[in-house]
């Protein structure tokens, strides 16, 4: 997504009526969204939405969106937190890989 369109979409979600999307988008909009522990908080918020979504295209989009936040959080995580992040990265990469192989793209996001 083009940066300005992404920012516009986040602003709309942050101002929207759905409290779950509003919370995730607002957390992501913070200046320190990729800093630990904020990256993990943002990733977990998007992952919660991912878990509650059944539509395959939405799941792919949410998995792709949460993945870089988990990757960022992984850099400074330890112990159980690191294990949780690794498990979620594995699941998100699997979802992305499956969706992309069905559409003809076979390269998953980076871990």
Short mmCIF file of N, CA, C and O in Angstrom, two decimals:
data_model
loop_
_atom_site.label_atom_id
_atom_site.label_comp_id
_atom_site.label_asym_id
_atom_site.label_seq_id
_atom_site.Cartn_x
_atom_site.Cartn_y
_atom_site.Cartn_z
N UNK A 1 0.85 -1.16 0.00
CA UNK A 1 0.00 0.00 0.00
C UNK A 1 0.90 1.23 0.00
O UNK A 1 1.89 1.30 0.70
N UNK A 2 0.55 2.20 -0.79
CA UNK A 2 1.29 3.44 -0.84
C UNK A 2 1.21 4.10 0.53
O UNK A 2 0.17 4.09 1.18
N UNK A 3 2.34 4.68 0.99
CA UNK A 3 2.42 5.23 2.35
C UNK A 3 1.27 6.18 2.67
O UNK A 3 0.65 6.07 3.72
N UNK A 4 0.96 7.11 1.77
CA UNK A 4 -0.10 8.07 2.06
C UNK A 4 -1.47 7.38 2.15
O UNK A 4 -2.31 7.76 2.97
N UNK A 5 -1.70 6.37 1.34
CA UNK A 5 -2.96 5.63 1.41
C UNK A 5 -3.04 4.82 2.70
O UNK A 5 -4.10 4.69 3.30
N UNK A 6 -1.91 4.26 3.12
CA UNK A 6 -1.87 3.51 4.37
C UNK A 6 -2.19 4.44 5.53
O UNK A 6 -2.99 4.12 6.40
N UNK A 7 -1.55 5.60 5.52
CA UNK A 7 -1.80 6.57 6.59
C UNK A 7 -3.25 7.03 6.61
O UNK A 7 -3.85 7.17 7.67
N UNK A 8 -3.80 7.23 5.42
CA UNK A 8 -5.20 7.64 5.32
C UNK A 8 -6.12 6.53 5.84
O UNK A 8 -7.08 6.80 6.57
N UNK A 9 -5.81 5.29 5.48
CA UNK A 9 -6.63 4.17 5.93
C UNK A 9 -6.56 4.02 7.45
O UNK A 9 -7.58 3.80 8.11
N UNK A 10 -5.36 4.17 8.01
CA UNK A 10 -5.22 4.08 9.47
C UNK A 10 -5.99 5.19 10.16
O UNK A 10 -6.64 4.96 11.19
N UNK A 11 -5.93 6.39 9.60
CA UNK A 11 -6.67 7.52 10.19
C UNK A 11 -8.16 7.25 10.17
O UNK A 11 -8.87 7.54 11.16
N UNK A 12 -8.66 6.68 9.08
CA UNK A 12 -10.09 6.37 9.00
C UNK A 12 -10.48 5.28 10.00
O UNK A 12 -11.53 5.35 10.64
N UNK A 13 -9.63 4.25 10.13
CA UNK A 13 -9.91 3.20 11.09
C UNK A 13 -9.85 3.73 12.52
O UNK A 13 -10.68 3.37 13.37
N UNK A 14 -8.88 4.60 12.80
CA UNK A 14 -8.73 5.17 14.14
C UNK A 14 -9.92 6.05 14.51
O UNK A 14 -10.26 6.19 15.68
N UNK A 15 -10.56 6.63 13.51
CA UNK A 15 -11.72 7.49 13.75
C UNK A 15 -13.04 6.75 13.57
O UNK A 15 -14.11 7.32 13.77
N UNK A 16 -12.96 5.48 13.22
CA UNK A 16 -14.16 4.71 12.90
C UNK A 16 -14.96 4.29 14.12
O UNK A 16 -14.60 4.57 15.27
N UNK A 17 -16.04 3.58 13.85
CA UNK A 17 -16.96 3.18 14.92
C UNK A 17 -16.63 1.81 15.52
O UNK A 17 -17.13 1.48 16.59
N UNK A 18 -15.79 1.03 14.85
CA UNK A 18 -15.44 -0.30 15.37
C UNK A 18 -14.33 -0.15 16.41
O UNK A 18 -13.20 0.22 16.06
N UNK A 19 -14.62 -0.44 17.67
CA UNK A 19 -13.62 -0.20 18.72
C UNK A 19 -12.35 -1.03 18.58
O UNK A 19 -11.27 -0.58 18.95
N UNK A 20 -12.46 -2.23 18.04
CA UNK A 20 -11.28 -3.09 17.90
C UNK A 20 -10.34 -2.53 16.84
O UNK A 20 -9.13 -2.41 17.06
N UNK A 21 -10.89 -2.16 15.69
CA UNK A 21 -10.06 -1.55 14.64
C UNK A 21 -9.55 -0.18 15.08
O UNK A 21 -8.41 0.19 14.78
N UNK A 22 -10.39 0.56 15.79
CA UNK A 22 -10.00 1.89 16.26
C UNK A 22 -8.79 1.79 17.19
O UNK A 22 -7.83 2.54 17.07
N UNK A 23 -8.81 0.82 18.09
CA UNK A 23 -7.71 0.66 19.04
C UNK A 23 -6.42 0.24 18.32
O UNK A 23 -5.35 0.79 18.59
N UNK A 24 -6.52 -0.71 17.39
CA UNK A 24 -5.32 -1.16 16.67
C UNK A 24 -4.74 -0.05 15.81
O UNK A 24 -3.52 0.17 15.80
N UNK A 25 -5.58 0.66 15.10
CA UNK A 25 -5.10 1.73 14.22
C UNK A 25 -4.51 2.88 15.02
O UNK A 25 -3.47 3.44 14.65
N UNK A 26 -5.13 3.22 16.13
CA UNK A 26 -4.61 4.29 16.98
C UNK A 26 -3.24 3.92 17.55
O UNK A 26 -2.33 4.75 17.59
N UNK A 27 -3.10 2.69 18.00
CA UNK A 27 -1.80 2.23 18.53
C UNK A 27 -0.74 2.27 17.45
O UNK A 27 0.41 2.66 17.70
N UNK A 28 -1.11 1.89 16.24
CA UNK A 28 -0.14 1.90 15.13
C UNK A 28 0.26 3.31 14.75
O UNK A 28 1.40 3.54 14.33
N UNK A 29 -0.64 4.24 14.87
CA UNK A 29 -0.35 5.61 14.48
C UNK A 29 0.63 6.30 15.42
O UNK A 29 1.18 7.33 15.07
N UNK A 30 0.84 5.75 16.60
CA UNK A 30 1.76 6.38 17.54
C UNK A 30 3.17 6.42 16.93
O UNK A 30 3.54 5.57 16.13
N UNK A 31 3.93 7.41 17.31
CA UNK A 31 5.27 7.59 16.76
C UNK A 31 6.20 6.42 17.05
O UNK A 31 7.16 6.19 16.32
N UNK A 32 5.92 5.69 18.10
CA UNK A 32 6.82 4.61 18.50
C UNK A 32 6.23 3.23 18.24
O UNK A 32 6.53 2.28 18.94
N UNK A 33 5.41 3.10 17.22
CA UNK A 33 4.71 1.82 16.96
C UNK A 33 5.67 0.67 16.71
O UNK A 33 5.36 -0.47 17.03
N UNK A 34 6.85 0.94 16.14
CA UNK A 34 7.79 -0.14 15.87
C UNK A 34 8.81 -0.34 16.99
O UNK A 34 9.67 -1.19 16.90
N UNK A 35 8.71 0.43 18.05
CA UNK A 35 9.61 0.27 19.19
C UNK A 35 9.08 -0.80 20.13
O UNK A 35 7.88 -0.99 20.24
N UNK A 36 9.96 -1.51 20.77
CA UNK A 36 9.56 -2.48 21.77
C UNK A 36 9.25 -1.72 23.04
O UNK A 36 10.00 -0.84 23.38
N UNK A 37 8.18 -1.89 23.78
CA UNK A 37 7.19 -2.95 23.63
C UNK A 37 6.01 -2.59 22.72
O UNK A 37 5.11 -3.38 22.54
N UNK A 38 6.01 -1.38 22.16
CA UNK A 38 4.86 -0.96 21.36
C UNK A 38 4.63 -1.82 20.13
O UNK A 38 3.48 -2.04 19.75
N UNK A 39 5.69 -2.31 19.51
CA UNK A 39 5.51 -3.17 18.33
C UNK A 39 4.73 -4.42 18.70
O UNK A 39 3.87 -4.86 17.94
N UNK A 40 5.02 -4.98 19.85
CA UNK A 40 4.31 -6.18 20.28
C UNK A 40 2.85 -5.86 20.58
O UNK A 40 1.95 -6.62 20.21
N UNK A 41 2.60 -4.73 21.20
CA UNK A 41 1.22 -4.32 21.48
C UNK A 41 0.43 -4.16 20.18
O UNK A 41 -0.69 -4.65 20.04
N UNK A 42 1.03 -3.46 19.22
CA UNK A 42 0.37 -3.24 17.92
C UNK A 42 0.15 -4.58 17.22
O UNK A 42 -0.95 -4.86 16.72
N UNK A 43 1.16 -5.43 17.20
CA UNK A 43 1.04 -6.74 16.56
C UNK A 43 -0.08 -7.56 17.20
O UNK A 43 -0.88 -8.17 16.49
N UNK A 44 -0.12 -7.57 18.53
CA UNK A 44 -1.15 -8.34 19.22
C UNK A 44 -2.55 -7.82 18.93
O UNK A 44 -3.50 -8.61 18.79
N UNK A 45 -2.70 -6.51 18.81
CA UNK A 45 -4.01 -5.94 18.48
C UNK A 45 -4.46 -6.39 17.09
O UNK A 45 -5.62 -6.81 16.90
N UNK A 46 -3.57 -6.32 16.10
CA UNK A 46 -3.92 -6.78 14.76
C UNK A 46 -4.13 -8.29 14.73
O UNK A 46 -5.01 -8.80 14.03
N UNK A 47 -3.35 -9.02 15.52
CA UNK A 47 -3.51 -10.47 15.57
C UNK A 47 -4.86 -10.85 16.15
O UNK A 47 -5.50 -11.81 15.70
N UNK A 48 -5.32 -10.12 17.17
CA UNK A 48 -6.65 -10.39 17.73
C UNK A 48 -7.74 -10.22 16.68
O UNK A 48 -8.69 -11.01 16.63
N UNK A 49 -7.60 -9.21 15.84
CA UNK A 49 -8.57 -9.01 14.75
C UNK A 49 -8.45 -10.16 13.75
O UNK A 49 -9.45 -10.71 13.29
N UNK A 50 -7.22 -10.53 13.42
CA UNK A 50 -6.95 -11.65 12.52
C UNK A 50 -7.66 -12.92 13.00
O UNK A 50 -8.32 -13.61 12.24
N UNK A 51 -7.52 -13.21 14.30
CA UNK A 51 -8.12 -14.43 14.86
C UNK A 51 -9.64 -14.44 14.77
O UNK A 51 -10.25 -15.49 14.66
N UNK A 52 -10.24 -13.27 14.81
CA UNK A 52 -11.70 -13.20 14.79
C UNK A 52 -12.27 -13.09 13.38
O UNK A 52 -13.48 -13.00 13.21
N UNK A 53 -11.40 -13.11 12.39
CA UNK A 53 -11.83 -12.93 11.00
C UNK A 53 -11.82 -14.28 10.29
O UNK A 53 -10.88 -15.05 10.43
N UNK A 54 -12.86 -14.53 9.51
CA UNK A 54 -12.95 -15.79 8.78
C UNK A 54 -12.71 -15.64 7.28
O UNK A 54 -12.31 -16.59 6.63
N UNK A 55 -12.92 -14.45 6.73
CA UNK A 55 -12.77 -14.25 5.28
C UNK A 55 -11.29 -14.38 4.89
O UNK A 55 -10.44 -13.68 5.45
N UNK A 56 -10.98 -15.26 3.95
CA UNK A 56 -9.58 -15.52 3.58
C UNK A 56 -8.79 -14.27 3.14
O UNK A 56 -7.64 -14.12 3.54
N UNK A 57 -9.39 -13.41 2.35
CA UNK A 57 -8.66 -12.22 1.91
C UNK A 57 -8.36 -11.28 3.07
O UNK A 57 -7.28 -10.70 3.15
N UNK A 58 -9.31 -11.14 3.97
CA UNK A 58 -9.09 -10.31 5.15
C UNK A 58 -8.03 -10.91 6.05
O UNK A 58 -7.18 -10.20 6.59
N UNK A 59 -8.06 -12.24 6.21
CA UNK A 59 -7.05 -12.90 7.04
C UNK A 59 -5.67 -12.70 6.45
O UNK A 59 -4.71 -12.43 7.19
N UNK A 60 -5.56 -12.80 5.14
CA UNK A 60 -4.26 -12.58 4.49
C UNK A 60 -3.78 -11.15 4.72
O UNK A 60 -2.63 -10.91 5.07
N UNK A 61 -4.67 -10.19 4.53
CA UNK A 61 -4.30 -8.79 4.71
C UNK A 61 -3.90 -8.51 6.16
O UNK A 61 -2.90 -7.82 6.40
N UNK A 62 -4.64 -9.04 7.10
CA UNK A 62 -4.32 -8.82 8.51
C UNK A 62 -3.03 -9.52 8.90
O UNK A 62 -2.22 -8.97 9.67
N UNK A 63 -2.81 -10.72 8.38
CA UNK A 63 -1.55 -11.43 8.65
C UNK A 63 -0.37 -10.64 8.10
O UNK A 63 0.65 -10.47 8.79
N UNK A 64 -0.50 -10.16 6.89
CA UNK A 64 0.57 -9.36 6.27
C UNK A 64 0.82 -8.07 7.04
O UNK A 64 1.95 -7.59 7.11
N UNK A 65 -0.23 -7.52 7.61
CA UNK A 65 -0.11 -6.27 8.34
C UNK A 65 0.55 -6.47 9.71
O UNK A 65 1.37 -5.66 10.14
N UNK A 66 0.21 -7.53 10.40
CA UNK A 66 0.75 -7.78 11.74
C UNK A 66 2.20 -8.26 11.70
O UNK A 66 2.97 -8.00 12.62
N UNK A 67 2.57 -8.93 10.64
CA UNK A 67 3.87 -9.58 10.56
C UNK A 67 5.06 -8.66 10.82
O UNK A 67 5.92 -9.00 11.64
N UNK A 68 5.17 -7.48 10.20
CA UNK A 68 6.35 -6.65 10.46
C UNK A 68 6.43 -6.14 11.91
O UNK A 68 7.53 -5.92 12.42
N UNK A 69 5.30 -6.00 12.56
CA UNK A 69 5.32 -5.57 13.96
C UNK A 69 5.87 -6.69 14.85
O UNK A 69 6.65 -6.43 15.77
N UNK A 70 5.48 -7.94 14.56
CA UNK A 70 6.05 -9.06 15.30
C UNK A 70 7.54 -9.20 15.01
O UNK A 70 8.33 -9.48 15.91
N UNK A 71 7.93 -9.02 13.76
CA UNK A 71 9.35 -9.11 13.40
C UNK A 71 10.16 -8.06 14.16
O UNK A 71 11.26 -8.34 14.64
N UNK A 72 9.62 -6.87 14.29
CA UNK A 72 10.29 -5.81 15.03
C UNK A 72 10.37 -6.14 16.52
O UNK A 72 11.40 -5.96 17.16
N UNK A 73 9.27 -6.65 17.07
CA UNK A 73 9.23 -6.99 18.49
C UNK A 73 10.16 -8.15 18.83
O UNK A 73 10.70 -8.22 19.93
N UNK A 74 10.38 -9.03 17.87
CA UNK A 74 11.22 -10.21 18.10
C UNK A 74 12.65 -9.83 18.44
O UNK A 74 13.32 -10.53 19.20
N UNK A 75 13.11 -8.72 17.91
CA UNK A 75 14.51 -8.31 18.10
C UNK A 75 14.90 -8.16 19.56
O UNK A 75 16.05 -8.38 19.91
N UNK A 76 13.97 -7.77 20.42
CA UNK A 76 14.33 -7.56 21.82
C UNK A 76 13.54 -8.46 22.78
O UNK A 76 13.65 -8.30 23.99
N UNK A 77 12.80 -9.40 22.24
CA UNK A 77 12.00 -10.29 23.10
C UNK A 77 12.85 -11.43 23.66
O UNK A 77 13.85 -11.83 23.05
N UNK A 78 12.41 -11.93 24.81
CA UNK A 78 13.10 -13.04 25.46
C UNK A 78 12.07 -13.98 26.07
O UNK A 78 10.94 -13.60 26.31
N UNK A 79 12.49 -15.19 26.33
CA UNK A 79 11.68 -16.15 27.06
C UNK A 79 10.35 -16.46 26.40
O UNK A 79 10.26 -16.68 25.20
N UNK A 80 9.29 -16.47 27.23
CA UNK A 80 7.96 -16.82 26.74
C UNK A 80 7.44 -15.83 25.71
O UNK A 80 6.73 -16.21 24.78
N UNK A 81 7.79 -14.57 25.89
CA UNK A 81 7.37 -13.55 24.92
C UNK A 81 7.96 -13.84 23.54
O UNK A 81 7.28 -13.76 22.53
N UNK A 82 9.24 -14.22 23.52
CA UNK A 82 9.89 -14.57 22.26
C UNK A 82 9.23 -15.80 21.64
O UNK A 82 8.98 -15.82 20.43
N UNK A 83 8.92 -16.79 22.44
CA UNK A 83 8.26 -18.00 21.92
C UNK A 83 6.90 -17.67 21.32
O UNK A 83 6.55 -18.18 20.27
N UNK A 84 6.14 -16.81 22.01
CA UNK A 84 4.83 -16.41 21.48
C UNK A 84 5.00 -15.72 20.13
O UNK A 84 4.26 -16.02 19.18
N UNK A 85 5.96 -14.82 20.04
CA UNK A 85 6.20 -14.09 18.79
C UNK A 85 6.59 -15.07 17.68
O UNK A 85 6.08 -14.98 16.56
N UNK A 86 7.49 -16.01 17.99
CA UNK A 86 7.91 -16.98 16.98
C UNK A 86 6.75 -17.83 16.49
O UNK A 86 6.62 -18.10 15.29
N UNK A 87 5.88 -18.24 17.41
CA UNK A 87 4.71 -19.04 17.02
C UNK A 87 3.76 -18.23 16.13
O UNK A 87 3.23 -18.75 15.14
N UNK A 88 3.58 -16.98 16.48
CA UNK A 88 2.67 -16.15 15.68
C UNK A 88 3.28 -15.83 14.33
O UNK A 88 2.57 -15.82 13.32
N UNK A 89 4.58 -15.59 14.27
CA UNK A 89 5.24 -15.37 12.98
C UNK A 89 5.10 -16.60 12.09
O UNK A 89 4.83 -16.48 10.89
N UNK A 90 5.26 -17.77 12.68
CA UNK A 90 5.11 -19.01 11.92
C UNK A 90 3.69 -19.14 11.35
O UNK A 90 3.51 -19.45 10.17
N UNK A 91 2.70 -18.88 12.18
CA UNK A 91 1.30 -18.96 11.73
C UNK A 91 1.01 -17.91 10.65
O UNK A 91 0.41 -18.23 9.61
N UNK A 92 1.43 -16.68 10.88
CA UNK A 92 1.17 -15.62 9.91
C UNK A 92 1.85 -15.90 8.58
O UNK A 92 1.26 -15.70 7.52
N UNK A 93 3.10 -16.38 8.63
CA UNK A 93 3.79 -16.72 7.39
C UNK A 93 3.10 -17.86 6.66
O UNK A 93 3.03 -17.87 5.44
N UNK A 94 2.56 -18.81 7.40
CA UNK A 94 1.81 -19.91 6.79
C UNK A 94 0.57 -19.40 6.08
O UNK A 94 0.29 -19.76 4.93
N UNK A 95 -0.18 -18.53 6.74
CA UNK A 95 -1.40 -17.96 6.15
C UNK A 95 -1.04 -17.17 4.89
O UNK A 95 -1.69 -17.30 3.85
N UNK A 96 0.00 -16.36 4.97
CA UNK A 96 0.43 -15.56 3.82
C UNK A 96 0.87 -16.46 2.69
O UNK A 96 0.48 -16.26 1.54
N UNK A 97 1.66 -17.46 3.00
CA UNK A 97 2.17 -18.38 1.99
C UNK A 97 1.04 -19.13 1.30
O UNK A 97 1.02 -19.26 0.07
N UNK A 98 0.09 -19.62 2.07
CA UNK A 98 -1.05 -20.35 1.50
C UNK A 98 -1.87 -19.45 0.58
O UNK A 98 -2.25 -19.85 -0.52
N UNK A 99 -2.14 -18.24 1.02
CA UNK A 99 -2.94 -17.32 0.22
C UNK A 99 -2.22 -16.93 -1.06
O UNK A 99 -2.82 -16.86 -2.13
N UNK A 100 -0.92 -16.70 -0.95
CA UNK A 100 -0.17 -16.28 -2.14
C UNK A 100 0.03 -17.43 -3.11
O UNK A 100 0.04 -17.22 -4.31
N UNK A 101 0.17 -18.65 -2.60
CA UNK A 101 0.32 -19.78 -3.52
C UNK A 101 -0.99 -20.04 -4.26
O UNK A 101 -0.98 -20.46 -5.42
N UNK A 102 -2.12 -19.74 -3.62
CA UNK A 102 -3.41 -19.90 -4.28
C UNK A 102 -3.62 -18.84 -5.35
O UNK A 102 -4.32 -19.07 -6.33
N UNK A 103 -2.97 -17.68 -5.17
CA UNK A 103 -3.14 -16.60 -6.15
C UNK A 103 -2.01 -16.55 -7.16
O UNK A 103 -1.99 -15.69 -8.02
N UNK A 104 -1.04 -17.45 -7.04
CA UNK A 104 0.06 -17.48 -7.99
C UNK A 104 1.35 -16.89 -7.47
O UNK A 104 2.40 -17.11 -8.05
N UNK A 105 1.31 -16.12 -6.39
CA UNK A 105 2.52 -15.61 -5.77
C UNK A 105 2.97 -16.62 -4.73
O UNK A 105 2.18 -17.04 -3.90
N UNK A 106 4.23 -17.03 -4.75
CA UNK A 106 4.67 -18.06 -3.84
C UNK A 106 5.67 -17.58 -2.80
O UNK A 106 6.12 -18.34 -1.98
N UNK A 107 6.02 -16.31 -2.79
CA UNK A 107 7.01 -15.83 -1.86
C UNK A 107 6.35 -15.21 -0.63
O UNK A 107 5.71 -14.18 -0.71
N UNK A 108 6.49 -15.87 0.57
CA UNK A 108 5.90 -15.30 1.78
C UNK A 108 6.70 -14.12 2.29
O UNK A 108 7.82 -13.89 1.87
N UNK A 109 6.10 -13.37 3.21
CA UNK A 109 6.77 -12.26 3.86
C UNK A 109 7.97 -12.78 4.63
O UNK A 109 8.06 -13.94 4.96
N UNK A 110 8.89 -11.89 4.97
CA UNK A 110 10.05 -12.28 5.75
C UNK A 110 9.67 -12.50 7.20
O UNK A 110 8.71 -11.92 7.68
N UNK A 111 10.41 -13.34 7.87
CA UNK A 111 10.15 -13.63 9.28
C UNK A 111 10.69 -12.57 10.14
O UNK A 111 11.45 -11.97 10.41
#
